Coordinates of C-alpha atoms in Angstrom, one line a residue:
X1 CA -3.8 24.5 -11.9
X2 CA -5.9 25.2 -8.8
X3 CA -8.7 22.9 -10.0
X4 CA -6.3 19.9 -10.1
X5 CA -5.2 20.5 -6.6
X6 CA -8.8 20.9 -5.5
X7 CA -9.8 17.5 -6.9
X8 CA -6.6 15.9 -5.5
X9 CA -7.6 17.1 -2.1
X10 CA -11.1 15.8 -2.6
X11 CA -9.7 12.4 -3.7
X12 CA -7.5 12.1 -0.6
X13 CA -10.4 13.1 1.7
X14 CA -12.3 10.2 0.1
X15 CA -9.4 7.9 0.4
X16 CA -8.7 8.5 4.1
X17 CA -12.4 8.7 4.8
X18 CA -12.8 5.2 3.5
X19 CA -9.8 4.1 5.5
X20 CA -11.5 5.5 8.7
X21 CA -14.7 3.8 7.8
X22 CA -12.8 0.5 7.4
X23 CA -11.2 1.0 10.8
X24 CA -14.6 1.6 12.5
X25 CA -16.2 -1.5 11.0
X26 CA -15.5 -5.1 12.1
X27 CA -14.7 -6.3 8.6
X28 CA -13.3 -4.1 5.9
X29 CA -16.4 -2.4 4.3
X30 CA -14.5 -1.0 1.3
X31 CA -12.0 -3.4 -0.3
X32 CA -10.6 -1.1 -3.0
X33 CA -10.1 2.4 -1.5
X34 CA -8.3 3.7 -4.5
X35 CA -11.4 3.4 -6.7
X36 CA -13.9 4.1 -3.9
X37 CA -12.1 7.5 -3.3
X38 CA -13.1 8.5 -6.8
X39 CA -16.8 8.6 -6.0
X40 CA -16.5 11.9 -4.1
X41 CA -14.4 13.3 -6.9
X42 CA -17.1 12.4 -9.5
X43 CA -19.8 13.7 -7.2
X44 CA -18.1 17.1 -6.7
X45 CA -17.3 17.2 -10.4
X46 CA -20.9 16.7 -11.4
X47 CA -22.1 19.3 -9.0
X48 CA -19.4 21.7 -10.1
X49 CA -20.4 21.1 -13.8
X50 CA -24.1 21.6 -13.0
X51 CA -23.4 24.9 -11.3
X52 CA -21.0 26.1 -14.0
X53 CA -23.6 25.3 -16.8
X54 CA -26.5 26.9 -15.0
X55 CA -24.9 30.1 -13.8
X56 CA -23.8 33.0 -16.1
X57 CA -20.1 33.4 -16.7
X58 CA -18.3 36.1 -14.7
X59 CA -18.4 39.6 -16.2
X60 CA -15.3 40.7 -18.1
X61 CA -14.1 37.2 -19.0
X62 CA -14.1 35.6 -22.5
X63 CA -14.4 32.1 -21.1
X64 CA -16.9 29.8 -22.8
X65 CA -18.9 27.1 -20.9
X66 CA -17.2 24.4 -23.0
X67 CA -13.7 25.7 -22.2
X68 CA -14.5 25.9 -18.5
X69 CA -15.9 22.4 -18.5
X70 CA -12.9 21.0 -20.2
X71 CA -10.2 22.9 -18.3
X72 CA -11.7 23.2 -14.8
X73 CA -13.6 19.9 -14.5
X74 CA -12.8 17.3 -17.2
X75 CA -9.0 17.6 -17.2
X76 CA -8.5 17.5 -13.4
X77 CA -10.9 14.6 -13.0
X78 CA -9.0 12.6 -15.7
X79 CA -5.7 13.4 -14.1
X80 CA -7.0 12.2 -10.7
X81 CA -8.5 9.1 -12.2
X82 CA -5.2 8.2 -13.9
X83 CA -3.3 8.8 -10.7
X84 CA -5.7 6.6 -8.7
X85 CA -5.3 3.8 -11.3
X86 CA -1.5 4.2 -11.1
X87 CA -1.5 4.0 -7.3
X88 CA -3.7 1.0 -7.4
X89 CA -1.5 -0.8 -9.9
X90 CA 1.6 0.2 -8.0
X91 CA 0.3 -1.2 -4.7
X92 CA -0.5 -4.6 -6.2
X93 CA 3.3 -5.2 -6.7
X94 CA 3.9 -4.2 -3.0
X95 CA 1.2 -6.7 -1.8
X96 CA 3.0 -9.6 -3.7
X97 CA 6.4 -8.6 -2.3
X98 CA 5.0 -8.4 1.2
X99 CA 4.3 -12.2 1.5
X100 CA 7.6 -12.7 3.4
X101 CA 6.9 -10.0 6.0
X102 CA 5.1 -12.3 8.5
X103 CA 7.3 -15.1 9.8
X104 CA 4.3 -17.2 10.8
X105 CA 3.1 -17.2 7.2
X106 CA 6.6 -18.3 6.1
X107 CA 6.6 -21.2 8.6
X108 CA 3.1 -22.3 7.5
X109 CA 4.1 -22.0 3.8
X110 CA 7.3 -24.0 4.3
X111 CA 5.4 -26.7 6.3
X112 CA 2.8 -26.9 3.5
X113 CA 5.5 -27.1 0.9
X114 CA 7.4 -29.8 2.8
X115 CA 4.2 -31.8 3.2
X116 CA 3.4 -31.5 -0.5
X117 CA 7.0 -32.5 -1.5
X118 CA 6.9 -35.6 0.9
X119 CA 3.6 -36.8 -0.6
X120 CA 5.0 -36.3 -4.1
X121 CA 8.0 -38.3 -3.3
X122 CA 5.9 -41.1 -1.7
X123 CA 3.8 -41.4 -4.8
X124 CA 6.9 -41.4 -7.1
X125 CA 8.5 -44.3 -5.1
X126 CA 5.2 -46.2 -4.9
X127 CA 4.7 -45.9 -8.7
X128 CA 8.3 -46.8 -9.3
X129 CA 8.3 -50.0 -7.1
X130 CA 4.9 -51.3 -8.1
X131 CA 4.0 -52.4 -11.6
X132 CA 0.5 -53.0 -12.7
X133 CA -0.6 -56.6 -13.3
X134 CA -1.0 -55.9 -17.0
X135 CA 2.7 -54.9 -17.2
X136 CA 3.8 -58.0 -15.3
X137 CA 1.8 -60.3 -17.7
X138 CA 3.2 -58.6 -20.8
X139 CA 6.7 -58.8 -19.5
X140 CA 6.3 -62.6 -18.7
X141 CA 4.8 -63.2 -22.2
X142 CA 7.8 -61.5 -23.8
X143 CA 10.2 -63.6 -21.8
X144 CA 8.4 -66.8 -22.7
X145 CA 8.4 -65.9 -26.4
X146 CA 12.2 -65.2 -26.2
X147 CA 12.8 -68.6 -24.6
X148 CA 10.7 -70.3 -27.3
X149 CA 12.6 -68.5 -30.1
X150 CA 16.0 -69.4 -28.7
X151 CA 15.1 -73.1 -28.3
X152 CA 13.7 -73.4 -31.8
X153 CA 17.0 -72.2 -33.4

């Protein structure tokens, strides 16, 4: 259980470290902090695994290297990775909901929508009022044919 908390602490150090780095730069340097924070976790895990494999196990313990790698490194890293994926997925929904927070954005969006609707209405009225020359010719020919048929009978 201690290993999971250790890797969670490493993850949040990477997350807030990337946040501080983004604040110090003019443009955001790291766009996805959730996944960027996993880099220190993987680095610490690889270093931890290297030390664990190359050092002898503690005396008086019946822990194998495979068990130690699984329980103290692999499982916590998988848990932290799944948590980071969940937080990233969860924050995408908040970004979509946050579009109405800035009133200036709402005014701009409503102005753009009104302009688009006005232009759509103009094209509809123009297309409704004007017929193409082919349609006019066809309608005149139909009227002439009707007149001829009615005169013949």
